[in-house]
mmCIF file with all atom_site columns, C-alpha atoms in Angstrom:
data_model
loop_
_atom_site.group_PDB
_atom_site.id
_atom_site.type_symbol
_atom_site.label_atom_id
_atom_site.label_alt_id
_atom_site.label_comp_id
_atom_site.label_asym_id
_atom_site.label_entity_id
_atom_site.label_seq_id
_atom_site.pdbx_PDB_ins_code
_atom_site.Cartn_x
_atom_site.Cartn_y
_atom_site.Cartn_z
_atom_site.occupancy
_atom_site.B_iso_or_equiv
_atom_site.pdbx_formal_charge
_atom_site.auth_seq_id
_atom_site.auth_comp_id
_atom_site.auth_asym_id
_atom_site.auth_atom_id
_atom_site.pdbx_PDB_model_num
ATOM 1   C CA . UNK C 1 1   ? 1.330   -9.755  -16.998 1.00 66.00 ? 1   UNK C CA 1
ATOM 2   C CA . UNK C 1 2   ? -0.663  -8.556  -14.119 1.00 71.00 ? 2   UNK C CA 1
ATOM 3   C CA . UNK C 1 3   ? -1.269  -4.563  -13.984 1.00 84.00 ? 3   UNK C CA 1
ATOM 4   C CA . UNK C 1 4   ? -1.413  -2.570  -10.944 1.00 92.00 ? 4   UNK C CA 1
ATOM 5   C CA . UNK C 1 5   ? -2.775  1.056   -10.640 1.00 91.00 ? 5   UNK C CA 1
ATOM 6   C CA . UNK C 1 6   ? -2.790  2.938   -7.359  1.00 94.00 ? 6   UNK C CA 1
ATOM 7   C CA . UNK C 1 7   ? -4.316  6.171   -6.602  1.00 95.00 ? 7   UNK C CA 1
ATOM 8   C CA . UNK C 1 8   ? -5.675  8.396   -3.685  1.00 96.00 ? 8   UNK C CA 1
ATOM 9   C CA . UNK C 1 9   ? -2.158  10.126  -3.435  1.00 96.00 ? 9   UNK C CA 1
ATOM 10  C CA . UNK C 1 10  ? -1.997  14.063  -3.080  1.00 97.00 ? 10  UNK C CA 1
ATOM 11  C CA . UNK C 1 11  ? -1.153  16.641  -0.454  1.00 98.00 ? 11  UNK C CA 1
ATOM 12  C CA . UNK C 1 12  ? -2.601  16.408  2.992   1.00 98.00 ? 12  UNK C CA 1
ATOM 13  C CA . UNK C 1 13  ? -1.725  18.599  6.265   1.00 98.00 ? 13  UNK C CA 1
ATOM 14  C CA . UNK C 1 14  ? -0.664  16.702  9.379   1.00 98.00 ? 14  UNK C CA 1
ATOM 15  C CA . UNK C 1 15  ? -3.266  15.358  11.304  1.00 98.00 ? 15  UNK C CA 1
ATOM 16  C CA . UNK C 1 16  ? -5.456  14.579  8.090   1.00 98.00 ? 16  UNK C CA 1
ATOM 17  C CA . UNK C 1 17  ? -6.606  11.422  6.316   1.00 98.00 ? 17  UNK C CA 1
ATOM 18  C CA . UNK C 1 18  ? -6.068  9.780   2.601   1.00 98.00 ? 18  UNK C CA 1
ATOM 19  C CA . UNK C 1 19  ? -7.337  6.558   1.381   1.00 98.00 ? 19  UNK C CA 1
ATOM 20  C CA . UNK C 1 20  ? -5.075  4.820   -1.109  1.00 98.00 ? 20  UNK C CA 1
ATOM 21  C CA . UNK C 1 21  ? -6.435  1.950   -4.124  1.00 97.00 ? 21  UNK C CA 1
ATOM 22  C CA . UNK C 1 22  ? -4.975  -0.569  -5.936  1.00 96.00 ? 22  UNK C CA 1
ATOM 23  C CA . UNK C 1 23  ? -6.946  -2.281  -8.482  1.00 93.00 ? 23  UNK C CA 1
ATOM 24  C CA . UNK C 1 24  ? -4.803  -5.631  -9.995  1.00 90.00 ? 24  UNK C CA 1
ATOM 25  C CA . UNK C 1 25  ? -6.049  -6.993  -13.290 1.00 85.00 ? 25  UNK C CA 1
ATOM 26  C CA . UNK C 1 26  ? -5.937  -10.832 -11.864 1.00 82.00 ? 26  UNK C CA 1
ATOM 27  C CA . UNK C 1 27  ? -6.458  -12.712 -8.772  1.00 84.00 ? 27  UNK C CA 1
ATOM 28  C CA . UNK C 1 28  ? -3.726  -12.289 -5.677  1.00 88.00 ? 28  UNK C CA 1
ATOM 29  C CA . UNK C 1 29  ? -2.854  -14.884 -2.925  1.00 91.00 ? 29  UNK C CA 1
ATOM 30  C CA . UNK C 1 30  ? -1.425  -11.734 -0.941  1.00 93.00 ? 30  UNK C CA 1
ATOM 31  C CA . UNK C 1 31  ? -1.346  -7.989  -1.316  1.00 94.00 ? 31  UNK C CA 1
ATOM 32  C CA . UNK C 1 32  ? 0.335   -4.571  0.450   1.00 96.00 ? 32  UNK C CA 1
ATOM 33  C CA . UNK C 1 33  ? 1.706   -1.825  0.632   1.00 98.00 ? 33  UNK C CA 1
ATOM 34  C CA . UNK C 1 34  ? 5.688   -0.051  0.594   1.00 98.00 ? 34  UNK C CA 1
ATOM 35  C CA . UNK C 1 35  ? 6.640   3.221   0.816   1.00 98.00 ? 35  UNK C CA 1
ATOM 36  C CA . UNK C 1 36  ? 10.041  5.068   -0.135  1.00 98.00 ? 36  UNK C CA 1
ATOM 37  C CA . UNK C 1 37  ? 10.831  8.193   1.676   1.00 98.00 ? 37  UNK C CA 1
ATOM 38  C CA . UNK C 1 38  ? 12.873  11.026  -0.060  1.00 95.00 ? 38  UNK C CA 1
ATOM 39  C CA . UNK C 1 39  ? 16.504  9.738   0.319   1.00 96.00 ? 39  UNK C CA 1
ATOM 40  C CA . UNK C 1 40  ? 15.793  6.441   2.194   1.00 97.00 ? 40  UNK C CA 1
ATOM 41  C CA . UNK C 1 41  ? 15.117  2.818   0.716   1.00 97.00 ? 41  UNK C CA 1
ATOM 42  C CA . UNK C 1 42  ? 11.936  1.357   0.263   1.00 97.00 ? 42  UNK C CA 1
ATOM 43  C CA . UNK C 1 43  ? 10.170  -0.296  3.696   1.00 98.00 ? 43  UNK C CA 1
ATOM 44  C CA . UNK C 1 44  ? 7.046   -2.344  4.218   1.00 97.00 ? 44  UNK C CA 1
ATOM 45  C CA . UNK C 1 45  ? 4.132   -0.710  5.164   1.00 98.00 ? 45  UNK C CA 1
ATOM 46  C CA . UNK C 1 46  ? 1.305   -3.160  5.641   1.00 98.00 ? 46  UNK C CA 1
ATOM 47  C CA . UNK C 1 47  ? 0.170   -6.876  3.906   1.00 97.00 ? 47  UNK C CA 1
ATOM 48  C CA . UNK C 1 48  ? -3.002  -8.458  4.140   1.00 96.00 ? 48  UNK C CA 1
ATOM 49  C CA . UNK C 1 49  ? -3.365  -12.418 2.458   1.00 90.00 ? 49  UNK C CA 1
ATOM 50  C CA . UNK C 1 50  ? -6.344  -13.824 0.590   1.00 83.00 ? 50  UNK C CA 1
ATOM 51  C CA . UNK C 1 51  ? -7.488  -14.930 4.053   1.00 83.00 ? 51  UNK C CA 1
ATOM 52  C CA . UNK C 1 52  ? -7.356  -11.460 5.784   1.00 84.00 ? 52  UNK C CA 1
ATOM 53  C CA . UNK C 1 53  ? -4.594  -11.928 7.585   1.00 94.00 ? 53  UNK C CA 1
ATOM 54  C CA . UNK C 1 54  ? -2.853  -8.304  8.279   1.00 97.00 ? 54  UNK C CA 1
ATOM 55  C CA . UNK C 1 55  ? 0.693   -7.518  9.237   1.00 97.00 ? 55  UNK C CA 1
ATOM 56  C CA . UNK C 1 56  ? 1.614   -4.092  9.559   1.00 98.00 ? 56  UNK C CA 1
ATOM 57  C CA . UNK C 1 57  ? 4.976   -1.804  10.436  1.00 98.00 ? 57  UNK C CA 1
ATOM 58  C CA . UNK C 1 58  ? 5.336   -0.642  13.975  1.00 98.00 ? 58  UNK C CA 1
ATOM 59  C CA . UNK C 1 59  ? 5.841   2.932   12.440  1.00 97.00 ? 59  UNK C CA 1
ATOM 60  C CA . UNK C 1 60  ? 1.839   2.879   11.201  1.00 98.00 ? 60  UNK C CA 1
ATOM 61  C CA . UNK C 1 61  ? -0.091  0.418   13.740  1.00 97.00 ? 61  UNK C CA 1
ATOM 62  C CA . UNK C 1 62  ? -2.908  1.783   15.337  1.00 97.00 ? 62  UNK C CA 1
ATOM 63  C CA . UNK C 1 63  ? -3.153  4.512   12.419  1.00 98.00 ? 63  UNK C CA 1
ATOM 64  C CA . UNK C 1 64  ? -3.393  2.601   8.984   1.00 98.00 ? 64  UNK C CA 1
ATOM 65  C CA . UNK C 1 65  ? -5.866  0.339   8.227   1.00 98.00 ? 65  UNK C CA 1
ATOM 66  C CA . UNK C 1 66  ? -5.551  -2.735  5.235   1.00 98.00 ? 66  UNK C CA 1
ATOM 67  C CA . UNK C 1 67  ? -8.107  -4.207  3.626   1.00 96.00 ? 67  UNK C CA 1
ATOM 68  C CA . UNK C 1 68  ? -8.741  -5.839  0.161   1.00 93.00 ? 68  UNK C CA 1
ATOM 69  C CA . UNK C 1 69  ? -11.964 -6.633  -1.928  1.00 90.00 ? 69  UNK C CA 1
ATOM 70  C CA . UNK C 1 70  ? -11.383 -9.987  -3.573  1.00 83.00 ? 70  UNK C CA 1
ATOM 71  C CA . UNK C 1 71  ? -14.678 -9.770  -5.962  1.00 86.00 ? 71  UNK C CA 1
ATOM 72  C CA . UNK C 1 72  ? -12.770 -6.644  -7.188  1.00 88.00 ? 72  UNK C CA 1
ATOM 73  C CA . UNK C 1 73  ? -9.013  -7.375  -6.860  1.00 87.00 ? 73  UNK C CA 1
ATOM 74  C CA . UNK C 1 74  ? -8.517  -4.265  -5.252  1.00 92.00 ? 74  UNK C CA 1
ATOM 75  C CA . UNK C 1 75  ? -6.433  -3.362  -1.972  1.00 95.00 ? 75  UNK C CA 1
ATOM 76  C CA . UNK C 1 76  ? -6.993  0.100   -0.343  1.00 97.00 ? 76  UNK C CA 1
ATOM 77  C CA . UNK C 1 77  ? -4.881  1.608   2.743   1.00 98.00 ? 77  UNK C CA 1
ATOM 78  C CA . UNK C 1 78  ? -6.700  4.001   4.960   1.00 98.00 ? 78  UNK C CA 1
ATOM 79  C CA . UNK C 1 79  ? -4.291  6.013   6.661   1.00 98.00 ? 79  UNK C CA 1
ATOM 80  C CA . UNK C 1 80  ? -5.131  8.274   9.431   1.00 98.00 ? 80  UNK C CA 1
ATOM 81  C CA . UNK C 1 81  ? -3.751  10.720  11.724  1.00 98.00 ? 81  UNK C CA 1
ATOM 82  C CA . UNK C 1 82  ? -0.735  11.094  9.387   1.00 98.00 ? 82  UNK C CA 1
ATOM 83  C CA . UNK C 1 83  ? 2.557   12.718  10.136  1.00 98.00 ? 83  UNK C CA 1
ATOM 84  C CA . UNK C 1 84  ? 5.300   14.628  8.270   1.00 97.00 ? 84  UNK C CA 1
ATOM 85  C CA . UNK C 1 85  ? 6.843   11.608  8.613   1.00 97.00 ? 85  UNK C CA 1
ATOM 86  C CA . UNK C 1 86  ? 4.645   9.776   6.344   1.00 98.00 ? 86  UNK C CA 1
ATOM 87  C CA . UNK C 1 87  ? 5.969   11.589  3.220   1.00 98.00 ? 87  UNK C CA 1
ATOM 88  C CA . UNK C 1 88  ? 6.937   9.482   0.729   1.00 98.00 ? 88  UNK C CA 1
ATOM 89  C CA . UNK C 1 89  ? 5.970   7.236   -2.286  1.00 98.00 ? 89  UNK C CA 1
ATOM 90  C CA . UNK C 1 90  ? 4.187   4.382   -1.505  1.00 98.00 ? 90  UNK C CA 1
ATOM 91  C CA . UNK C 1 91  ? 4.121   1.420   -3.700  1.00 97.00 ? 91  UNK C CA 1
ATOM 92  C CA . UNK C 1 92  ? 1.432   -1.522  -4.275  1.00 96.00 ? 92  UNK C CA 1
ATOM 93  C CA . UNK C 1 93  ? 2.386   -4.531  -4.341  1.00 96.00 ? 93  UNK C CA 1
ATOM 94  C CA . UNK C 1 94  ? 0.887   -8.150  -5.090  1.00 95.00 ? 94  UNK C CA 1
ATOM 95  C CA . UNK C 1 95  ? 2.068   -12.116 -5.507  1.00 94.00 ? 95  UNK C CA 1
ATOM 96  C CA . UNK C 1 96  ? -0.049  -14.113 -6.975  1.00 91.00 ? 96  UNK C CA 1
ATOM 97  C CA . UNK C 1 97  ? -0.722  -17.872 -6.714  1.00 87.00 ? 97  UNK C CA 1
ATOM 98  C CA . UNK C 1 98  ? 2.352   -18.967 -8.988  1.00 91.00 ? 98  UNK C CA 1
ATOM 99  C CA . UNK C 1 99  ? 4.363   -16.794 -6.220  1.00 93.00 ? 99  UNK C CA 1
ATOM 100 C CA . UNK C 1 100 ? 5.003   -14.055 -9.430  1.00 93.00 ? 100 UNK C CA 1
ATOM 101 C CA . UNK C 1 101 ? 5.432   -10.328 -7.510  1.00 94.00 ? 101 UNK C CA 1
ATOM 102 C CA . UNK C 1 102 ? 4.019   -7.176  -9.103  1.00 94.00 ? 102 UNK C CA 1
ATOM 103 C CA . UNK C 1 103 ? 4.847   -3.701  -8.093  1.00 95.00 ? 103 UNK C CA 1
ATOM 104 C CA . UNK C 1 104 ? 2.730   -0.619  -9.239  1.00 95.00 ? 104 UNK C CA 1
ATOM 105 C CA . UNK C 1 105 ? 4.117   2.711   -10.382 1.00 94.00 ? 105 UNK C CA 1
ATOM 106 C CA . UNK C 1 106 ? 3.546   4.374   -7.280  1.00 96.00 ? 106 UNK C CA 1
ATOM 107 C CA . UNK C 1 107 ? 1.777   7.365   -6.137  1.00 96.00 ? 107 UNK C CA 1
ATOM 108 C CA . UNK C 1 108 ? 3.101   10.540  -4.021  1.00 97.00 ? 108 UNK C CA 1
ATOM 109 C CA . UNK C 1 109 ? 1.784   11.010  -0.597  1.00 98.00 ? 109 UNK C CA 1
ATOM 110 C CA . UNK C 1 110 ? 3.087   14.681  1.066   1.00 98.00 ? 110 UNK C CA 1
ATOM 111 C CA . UNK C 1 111 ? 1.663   15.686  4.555   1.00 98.00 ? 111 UNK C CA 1
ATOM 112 C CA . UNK C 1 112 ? 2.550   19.056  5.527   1.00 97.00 ? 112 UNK C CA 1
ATOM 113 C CA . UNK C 1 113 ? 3.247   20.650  8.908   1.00 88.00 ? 113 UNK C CA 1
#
């Protein structure tokens, strides 16, 4: 099955900016991104579609930023101005064109203030 690898996590102080990848191993009809906070259950984050079509959480409009390279089957999430609130795992995740959902390991984002 399809294979999904995110990094760009890490340590970052409030204020600061990290840029998240996801390379899938097959073409996507939509891609995003979900994050887990410590304690708390996994919420949507941001989805963009094979047509560029974006839908983000209220919690992160205006400071994240979707976008996908089809040539490359890779989504990134640039994600600015971040907040301790931030904190948390975030999750890639993809459907492809038989409607099949893949979720990557995850990677650790921690913002410090």
């Amino acid at each position: 099955q399809a294979q999904l690898v995110e990094t760009g996590g890490g340590l970052v102080q409030a204020g600061g900016s990290l840029r998240l990848s996801c390379a899938t191993s097959g073409t996507m009809f939509s891609m995003g991104w979900y994050r887990q906070p410590p304690g708390k259950q996994r919420e949507l984050v941001a989805i963009i579609t094979s047509g560029s079509s974006t839908t983000y959480a209220d919690s992160v409009k205006g400071r994240f930023t979707i976008s996908r390279d089809n040539a490359k089957n890779t989504v990134y999430l640039q994600m600015n101005s971040l907040k301790a609130e931030d904190t948390a795992v975030y999750y890639c995740n993809a459907v492809d064109i038989w409607s099949r959902t893949y979720w990557g390991q995850g990677t650790r984002v921690t913002v410090s203030s």
